[in-house]
Amino acid sequence: MDRRGRASPAPRTVRVRVPAKINLQLAVGPLRPDGYHDLCTVFQAVSLYDEVRATSAVPGSGISITVSGEEYADVPAGPQNLAVRAAGLLADHFDVPPDVRLHVNKGIPVAGGMAGGSADAAAALVACDLLWGLSAARDELAALAAQLGSDVPFLLTGGTAIGTGRGERLSPVLVQGRFEWVVATSHVGLSTPSVYRRFDELAQDRQVPEPVADDAVMAALRSGDPAALGAALSNDLQAPALSLRPDLQLVLDTGRAAGALGAIVSGSGPTVAFLVADGAAAMELTLALAPTGLCRSLRHAQGPVPGAQVVPRAG
Ligand code: C5P
């Protein structure tokens, strides 16, 4: 039965695919009393995916999780996993038994500044909503998503959007065409809170302005001009990330020398995102960076793509 008393032929396993994000602009404001920073960011969802599978479990068995895929050993497989917290929050909110087996297959870099953990939380909300027959309204899921993390609401919707507040208040952005990216992951991750702390340390002696959207980024997105977008990419967390990880400068410089239209640390890093003109340019950049050994992996991606989506059952 669903919560409106209708019999629901809920599938026993629901699969949801969810993308990674890149911040095309990340303007960070002053530290707030709650420990967060006001942001003005332009998110773009790109075609690197995690998949979350939610399978019904016997009553009383609770929420369990297993993880596979790239770098899966670095992902917590317990109650602190954001997908587990998402399933628990959803069950609490709708007062249904929190019984589900979750499986996360990682394709998004772990601790990379591409919101992989937040993506899994968004996917778990969508998967458990369908598995448990809740039919939650999109706004209801978005409100729960915001409780789980600043990036989680964006991974529900995907596309390209401006995020304000902590990043959780979204408005869609008009975009023409698709943009091609090369994503360079790092051998070691960076913790997001430590990068924000470094931002605060570096900002100690100056007045941090209120963050606002950059007109040049908006214009480049509207016209679909990758060269203009490449020139306009900006990230206030890049300087603190580089001060913690100076080796990333060489990755940025090598990619620029190999023809990238734009190069930027993704979110809090250490993943670096290169905007390129087309598939051939992506290949050229990949061939230039691969032999240096500076990156753990080099992946070609496109954006914008939709947010968390149920994968239709075969047949
Ligand atoms: O919201 P989320 O859990 O993803 O944030 C992780 C950490 O990043 C926060 O604990 C905080 O240290 C930092 N953060 C911030 N301001 C934001 C978003 C995140 O300071 N707007």
CSV table of C-alpha atoms and ligand atoms in Angstrom, one decimal:
chain,number,residue,atom,x,y,z
A,1,MET,CA,0.0,0.0,0.0
A,2,ASP,CA,1.2,3.5,-0.6
A,3,ARG,CA,0.6,6.3,1.9
A,4,ARG,CA,-2.7,7.2,0.3
A,5,GLY,CA,-4.0,3.7,0.8
A,6,ARG,CA,-3.6,2.6,-2.8
A,7,ALA,CA,-2.2,-0.8,-3.7
A,8,SER,CA,1.2,-0.1,-5.2
A,9,PRO,CA,3.1,-2.6,-7.4
A,10,ALA,CA,6.4,-1.2,-6.2
A,11,PRO,CA,9.4,-2.9,-7.9
A,12,ARG,CA,11.6,-4.9,-5.6
A,13,THR,CA,14.7,-3.1,-6.9
A,14,VAL,CA,14.9,0.5,-8.1
A,15,ARG,CA,18.0,1.7,-9.9
A,16,VAL,CA,18.8,5.4,-10.0
A,17,ARG,CA,21.6,7.0,-12.0
A,18,VAL,CA,23.0,10.4,-10.7
A,19,PRO,CA,25.6,12.7,-12.2
A,20,ALA,CA,28.6,14.6,-10.8
A,21,LYS,CA,28.7,18.4,-10.7
A,22,ILE,CA,31.2,21.1,-11.7
A,23,ASN,CA,31.0,24.6,-10.3
A,24,LEU,CA,31.5,27.0,-13.3
A,25,GLN,CA,31.6,29.9,-10.8
A,26,LEU,CA,32.0,29.5,-7.1
A,27,ALA,CA,31.9,32.8,-5.2
A,28,VAL,CA,32.2,32.4,-1.4
A,29,GLY,CA,31.0,35.0,1.0
A,30,PRO,CA,32.0,35.5,4.7
A,31,LEU,CA,31.7,32.7,7.3
A,32,ARG,CA,28.2,32.6,8.8
A,33,PRO,CA,27.5,32.0,12.5
A,34,ASP,CA,26.3,28.5,11.7
A,35,GLY,CA,29.7,27.5,10.3
A,36,TYR,CA,28.7,27.7,6.6
A,37,HIS,CA,29.4,30.3,4.0
A,38,ASP,CA,26.9,32.1,1.8
A,39,LEU,CA,27.6,31.2,-1.8
A,40,CYS,CA,26.7,32.2,-5.2
A,41,THR,CA,27.6,29.3,-7.4
A,42,VAL,CA,26.8,28.1,-10.9
A,43,PHE,CA,26.4,24.4,-10.9
A,44,GLN,CA,26.6,22.2,-14.0
A,45,ALA,CA,25.8,18.5,-13.9
A,46,VAL,CA,28.2,16.4,-16.1
A,47,SER,CA,28.1,12.9,-17.4
A,48,LEU,CA,30.1,11.1,-14.8
A,49,TYR,CA,27.7,8.8,-12.9
A,50,ASP,CA,27.1,6.9,-9.7
A,51,GLU,CA,24.3,4.3,-9.6
A,52,VAL,CA,22.3,3.6,-6.5
A,53,ARG,CA,20.2,0.5,-6.2
A,54,ALA,CA,17.6,0.2,-3.6
A,55,THR,CA,16.2,-3.3,-2.9
A,56,SER,CA,13.3,-4.1,-0.6
A,57,ALA,CA,14.4,-5.8,2.7
A,58,VAL,CA,12.6,-7.9,5.2
A,59,PRO,CA,10.7,-5.9,7.8
A,60,GLY,CA,12.9,-4.9,10.8
A,61,SER,CA,16.1,-5.4,8.9
A,62,GLY,CA,16.9,-1.7,8.7
A,63,ILE,CA,19.1,0.1,6.2
A,64,SER,CA,22.2,-1.6,4.9
A,65,ILE,CA,24.7,-0.5,2.3
A,66,THR,CA,27.4,-2.0,0.0
A,67,VAL,CA,29.7,-0.1,-2.3
A,68,SER,CA,31.6,-1.0,-5.5
A,69,GLY,CA,33.3,0.8,-8.4
A,70,GLU,CA,36.2,3.2,-8.6
A,71,GLU,CA,37.9,4.0,-5.3
A,72,TYR,CA,35.1,2.4,-3.4
A,73,ALA,CA,37.4,1.5,-0.5
A,74,ASP,CA,37.4,5.2,0.5
A,75,VAL,CA,33.6,5.4,0.8
A,76,PRO,CA,32.1,4.8,4.3
A,77,ALA,CA,29.9,1.7,4.1
A,78,GLY,CA,27.9,2.4,7.3
A,79,PRO,CA,25.5,4.8,9.0
A,80,GLN,CA,27.7,7.8,8.1
A,81,ASN,CA,27.2,7.2,4.4
A,82,LEU,CA,25.1,10.0,3.0
A,83,ALA,CA,22.9,7.6,1.1
A,84,VAL,CA,22.1,5.7,4.3
A,85,ARG,CA,21.3,9.0,6.0
A,86,ALA,CA,19.0,10.0,3.1
A,87,ALA,CA,17.1,6.7,3.3
A,88,GLY,CA,16.7,7.2,7.1
A,89,LEU,CA,15.5,10.8,6.8
A,90,LEU,CA,13.0,9.9,4.1
A,91,ALA,CA,11.6,7.0,6.2
A,92,ASP,CA,11.4,9.2,9.3
A,93,HIS,CA,9.7,12.0,7.4
A,94,PHE,CA,7.0,9.7,6.0
A,95,ASP,CA,6.8,7.5,9.0
A,96,VAL,CA,7.5,4.2,7.1
A,97,PRO,CA,9.7,1.4,8.2
A,98,PRO,CA,13.3,2.1,7.3
A,99,ASP,CA,14.0,-1.3,5.6
A,100,VAL,CA,16.1,-1.2,2.5
A,101,ARG,CA,19.3,-2.7,1.0
A,102,LEU,CA,21.3,0.0,-0.8
A,103,HIS,CA,24.1,-0.6,-3.2
A,104,VAL,CA,26.2,2.3,-4.6
A,105,ASN,CA,28.4,1.8,-7.7
A,106,LYS,CA,30.9,4.7,-7.8
A,107,GLY,CA,31.8,6.3,-11.1
A,108,ILE,CA,32.2,9.9,-9.6
A,109,PRO,CA,35.6,10.6,-8.1
A,110,VAL,CA,35.6,10.1,-4.3
A,111,ALA,CA,36.5,13.2,-2.1
A,112,GLY,CA,37.1,15.0,-5.4
A,113,GLY,CA,35.0,18.2,-5.2
A,114,MET,CA,32.4,16.8,-7.6
A,115,ALA,CA,29.7,16.1,-5.0
A,116,GLY,CA,29.9,12.3,-5.2
A,117,GLY,CA,28.5,11.7,-1.7
A,118,SER,CA,25.8,14.3,-2.2
A,119,ALA,CA,24.9,12.6,-5.5
A,120,ASP,CA,24.4,9.3,-3.7
A,121,ALA,CA,22.1,11.0,-1.2
A,122,ALA,CA,20.0,12.5,-4.0
A,123,ALA,CA,19.8,9.1,-5.7
A,124,ALA,CA,18.9,7.3,-2.5
A,125,LEU,CA,16.0,9.8,-1.9
A,126,VAL,CA,14.6,9.1,-5.4
A,127,ALA,CA,15.1,5.3,-5.2
A,128,CYS,CA,13.6,4.8,-1.8
A,129,ASP,CA,10.7,7.2,-2.6
A,130,LEU,CA,9.7,4.8,-5.5
A,131,LEU,CA,10.6,1.6,-3.7
A,132,TRP,CA,8.4,2.5,-0.7
A,133,GLY,CA,5.6,3.9,-2.8
A,134,LEU,CA,5.7,7.4,-1.2
A,135,SER,CA,5.1,9.6,-4.3
A,136,ALA,CA,6.8,12.5,-2.5
A,137,ALA,CA,6.4,15.9,-4.3
A,138,ARG,CA,9.6,17.2,-5.8
A,139,ASP,CA,9.6,20.1,-3.4
A,140,GLU,CA,9.3,17.7,-0.4
A,141,LEU,CA,12.3,15.8,-1.7
A,142,ALA,CA,14.3,19.0,-2.2
A,143,ALA,CA,13.6,20.1,1.4
A,144,LEU,CA,14.9,16.8,2.7
A,145,ALA,CA,17.9,17.0,0.3
A,146,ALA,CA,18.8,20.4,1.7
A,147,GLN,CA,19.0,18.9,5.2
A,148,LEU,CA,21.5,16.3,4.0
A,149,GLY,CA,24.0,18.7,2.4
A,150,SER,CA,24.4,21.9,0.4
A,151,ASP,CA,24.8,20.2,-3.0
A,152,VAL,CA,22.2,17.5,-2.6
A,153,PRO,CA,19.2,19.6,-4.0
A,154,PHE,CA,21.2,20.4,-7.2
A,155,LEU,CA,21.9,16.7,-7.8
A,156,LEU,CA,18.1,16.0,-7.7
A,157,THR,CA,17.5,18.5,-10.5
A,158,GLY,CA,20.8,18.6,-12.5
A,159,GLY,CA,21.1,20.7,-15.6
A,160,THR,CA,22.7,24.1,-15.0
A,161,ALA,CA,21.6,26.2,-12.1
A,162,ILE,CA,22.6,29.1,-9.8
A,163,GLY,CA,22.8,28.1,-6.2
A,164,THR,CA,22.6,30.6,-3.4
A,165,GLY,CA,22.3,30.4,0.4
A,166,ARG,CA,24.6,27.4,1.3
A,167,GLY,CA,24.2,26.4,-2.3
A,168,GLU,CA,20.8,24.7,-1.7
A,169,ARG,CA,18.5,27.5,-3.1
A,170,LEU,CA,18.4,26.9,-6.8
A,171,SER,CA,17.3,28.8,-9.9
A,172,PRO,CA,17.7,27.3,-13.4
A,173,VAL,CA,20.0,28.9,-15.9
A,174,LEU,CA,19.3,29.1,-19.7
A,175,VAL,CA,22.0,27.2,-21.6
A,176,GLN,CA,22.6,26.7,-25.3
A,177,GLY,CA,24.2,23.5,-26.4
A,178,ARG,CA,26.5,21.2,-24.6
A,179,PHE,CA,30.0,21.7,-23.2
A,180,GLU,CA,32.8,19.2,-23.3
A,181,TRP,CA,35.0,18.6,-20.3
A,182,VAL,CA,38.0,16.6,-19.3
A,183,VAL,CA,38.0,15.7,-15.7
A,184,ALA,CA,41.4,15.0,-14.1
A,185,THR,CA,41.2,13.2,-10.8
A,186,SER,CA,43.9,13.2,-8.1
A,187,HIS,CA,45.7,10.4,-6.3
A,188,VAL,CA,44.7,11.8,-2.9
A,189,GLY,CA,41.4,13.4,-1.9
A,190,LEU,CA,40.8,16.8,-0.1
A,191,SER,CA,38.3,17.4,2.7
A,192,THR,CA,35.8,20.1,2.0
A,193,PRO,CA,35.7,21.6,5.5
A,194,SER,CA,39.5,21.9,5.5
A,195,VAL,CA,39.4,23.8,2.2
A,196,TYR,CA,36.7,26.2,3.6
A,197,ARG,CA,38.9,26.6,6.8
A,198,ARG,CA,41.9,27.6,4.6
A,199,PHE,CA,39.6,30.0,2.7
A,200,ASP,CA,38.8,31.7,6.1
A,201,GLU,CA,42.5,31.8,7.1
A,202,LEU,CA,43.5,33.4,3.8
A,203,ALA,CA,40.6,35.9,4.1
A,204,GLN,CA,41.5,37.0,7.6
A,205,ASP,CA,43.0,40.3,6.6
A,206,ARG,CA,40.4,41.4,4.1
A,207,GLN,CA,36.7,42.1,3.8
A,208,VAL,CA,35.0,39.2,2.0
A,209,PRO,CA,32.4,40.7,-0.4
A,210,GLU,CA,28.9,39.3,-0.7
A,211,PRO,CA,28.9,36.7,-3.5
A,212,VAL,CA,27.1,37.5,-6.7
A,213,ALA,CA,26.6,35.8,-10.1
A,214,ASP,CA,29.1,36.7,-12.8
A,215,ASP,CA,27.5,38.2,-15.9
A,216,ALA,CA,30.3,36.8,-18.1
A,217,VAL,CA,29.4,33.2,-17.1
A,218,MET,CA,25.7,33.8,-17.7
A,219,ALA,CA,26.3,35.4,-21.1
A,220,ALA,CA,28.7,32.5,-22.2
A,221,LEU,CA,26.1,29.9,-21.2
A,222,ARG,CA,23.3,31.8,-23.0
A,223,SER,CA,25.3,32.0,-26.2
A,224,GLY,CA,26.8,28.5,-25.9
A,225,ASP,CA,30.3,29.9,-26.4
A,226,PRO,CA,32.9,27.5,-24.9
A,227,ALA,CA,35.8,29.9,-25.4
A,228,ALA,CA,33.9,32.7,-23.5
A,229,LEU,CA,32.9,30.3,-20.8
A,230,GLY,CA,36.5,29.0,-20.4
A,231,ALA,CA,37.7,32.5,-19.9
A,232,ALA,CA,35.0,33.2,-17.3
A,233,LEU,CA,35.4,30.1,-15.1
A,234,SER,CA,36.1,31.2,-11.5
A,235,ASN,CA,36.4,29.5,-8.1
A,236,ASP,CA,37.1,31.2,-4.8
A,237,LEU,CA,38.1,27.9,-3.3
A,238,GLN,CA,40.9,27.4,-5.9
A,239,ALA,CA,43.5,29.5,-4.0
A,240,PRO,CA,42.8,27.7,-0.7
A,241,ALA,CA,42.8,24.3,-2.4
A,242,LEU,CA,46.1,25.1,-4.1
A,243,SER,CA,47.6,26.3,-0.9
A,244,LEU,CA,46.8,22.8,0.6
A,245,ARG,CA,47.8,21.0,-2.6
A,246,PRO,CA,50.4,23.1,-4.6
A,247,ASP,CA,50.9,20.2,-7.0
A,248,LEU,CA,47.6,21.0,-8.6
A,249,GLN,CA,49.1,24.1,-10.2
A,250,LEU,CA,51.1,21.9,-12.5
A,251,VAL,CA,48.0,20.0,-13.5
A,252,LEU,CA,46.2,23.3,-14.3
A,253,ASP,CA,49.2,24.7,-16.2
A,254,THR,CA,49.8,21.4,-18.2
A,255,GLY,CA,46.2,21.3,-19.3
A,256,ARG,CA,46.2,25.0,-20.3
A,257,ALA,CA,49.3,24.4,-22.4
A,258,ALA,CA,47.7,21.5,-24.1
A,259,GLY,CA,44.9,23.7,-25.4
A,260,ALA,CA,42.2,23.8,-22.7
A,261,LEU,CA,39.8,26.8,-23.1
A,262,GLY,CA,39.5,26.9,-19.4
A,263,ALA,CA,41.0,25.1,-16.4
A,264,ILE,CA,39.6,25.2,-12.9
A,265,VAL,CA,39.7,23.3,-9.6
A,266,SER,CA,36.3,21.6,-9.2
A,267,GLY,CA,34.5,22.9,-6.1
A,268,SER,CA,36.8,22.3,-3.1
A,269,GLY,CA,39.1,20.0,-5.2
A,270,PRO,CA,41.3,18.3,-5.8
A,271,THR,CA,39.7,17.2,-9.1
A,272,VAL,CA,40.6,19.6,-11.9
A,273,ALA,CA,38.1,20.3,-14.7
A,274,PHE,CA,39.2,21.4,-18.2
A,275,LEU,CA,36.7,22.9,-20.7
A,276,VAL,CA,37.6,21.9,-24.2
A,277,ALA,CA,36.3,22.8,-27.7
A,278,ASP,CA,35.3,19.3,-28.8
A,279,GLY,CA,36.0,15.5,-28.6
A,280,ALA,CA,39.3,15.9,-30.6
A,281,ALA,CA,40.5,18.5,-28.2
A,282,ALA,CA,39.6,16.3,-25.2
A,283,MET,CA,41.6,13.5,-26.7
A,284,GLU,CA,44.6,15.8,-27.3
A,285,LEU,CA,44.5,17.1,-23.7
A,286,THR,CA,44.2,13.6,-22.3
A,287,LEU,CA,47.2,12.4,-24.3
A,288,ALA,CA,49.2,15.4,-23.0
A,289,LEU,CA,48.4,14.9,-19.4
A,290,ALA,CA,48.3,11.0,-19.1
A,291,PRO,CA,52.1,10.5,-19.4
A,292,THR,CA,52.9,13.0,-16.7
A,293,GLY,CA,51.5,10.7,-14.0
A,294,LEU,CA,50.0,13.8,-12.3
A,295,CYS,CA,46.5,12.5,-12.3
A,296,ARG,CA,44.8,9.3,-11.1
A,297,SER,CA,42.5,9.3,-14.1
A,298,LEU,CA,41.4,11.5,-17.0
A,299,ARG,CA,37.8,11.3,-18.0
A,300,HIS,CA,35.8,12.9,-20.8
A,301,ALA,CA,32.4,14.2,-19.8
A,302,GLN,CA,29.6,16.5,-21.2
A,303,GLY,CA,27.3,18.9,-19.5
A,304,PRO,CA,24.6,19.8,-18.8
A,305,VAL,CA,22.9,16.5,-18.1
A,306,PRO,CA,19.7,15.8,-16.0
A,307,GLY,CA,19.9,15.0,-12.2
A,308,ALA,CA,19.0,11.8,-10.4
A,309,GLN,CA,16.9,9.6,-12.7
A,310,VAL,CA,15.3,6.2,-12.4
A,311,VAL,CA,16.8,3.7,-14.8
A,312,PRO,CA,14.0,1.9,-16.6
A,313,ARG,CA,13.8,-1.9,-16.0
A,314,ALA,CA,14.9,-4.0,-18.9
A,315,GLY,CA,12.0,-5.3,-20.9
B,1,C5P,O1,26.7,20.9,3.2
B,1,C5P,P1,27.8,20.0,3.2
B,1,C5P,O2,27.7,18.9,4.3
B,1,C5P,O3,28.1,19.4,1.9
B,1,C5P,O4,29.1,20.8,3.6
B,1,C5P,C1,30.3,20.2,4.0
B,1,C5P,C2,31.2,21.3,4.7
B,1,C5P,O5,31.6,22.3,3.8
B,1,C5P,C3,30.5,22.1,5.8
B,1,C5P,O6,30.6,21.4,7.0
B,1,C5P,C4,31.2,23.4,5.8
B,1,C5P,O7,32.5,23.2,6.5
B,1,C5P,C5,31.6,23.6,4.4
B,1,C5P,N1,30.6,24.4,3.7
B,1,C5P,C6,30.6,25.8,3.9
B,1,C5P,N2,29.7,26.6,3.3
B,1,C5P,C7,28.9,26.1,2.3
B,1,C5P,C8,28.9,24.7,2.0
B,1,C5P,C9,29.8,23.9,2.7
B,1,C5P,O8,31.4,26.3,4.8
B,1,C5P,N3,28.0,26.9,1.7
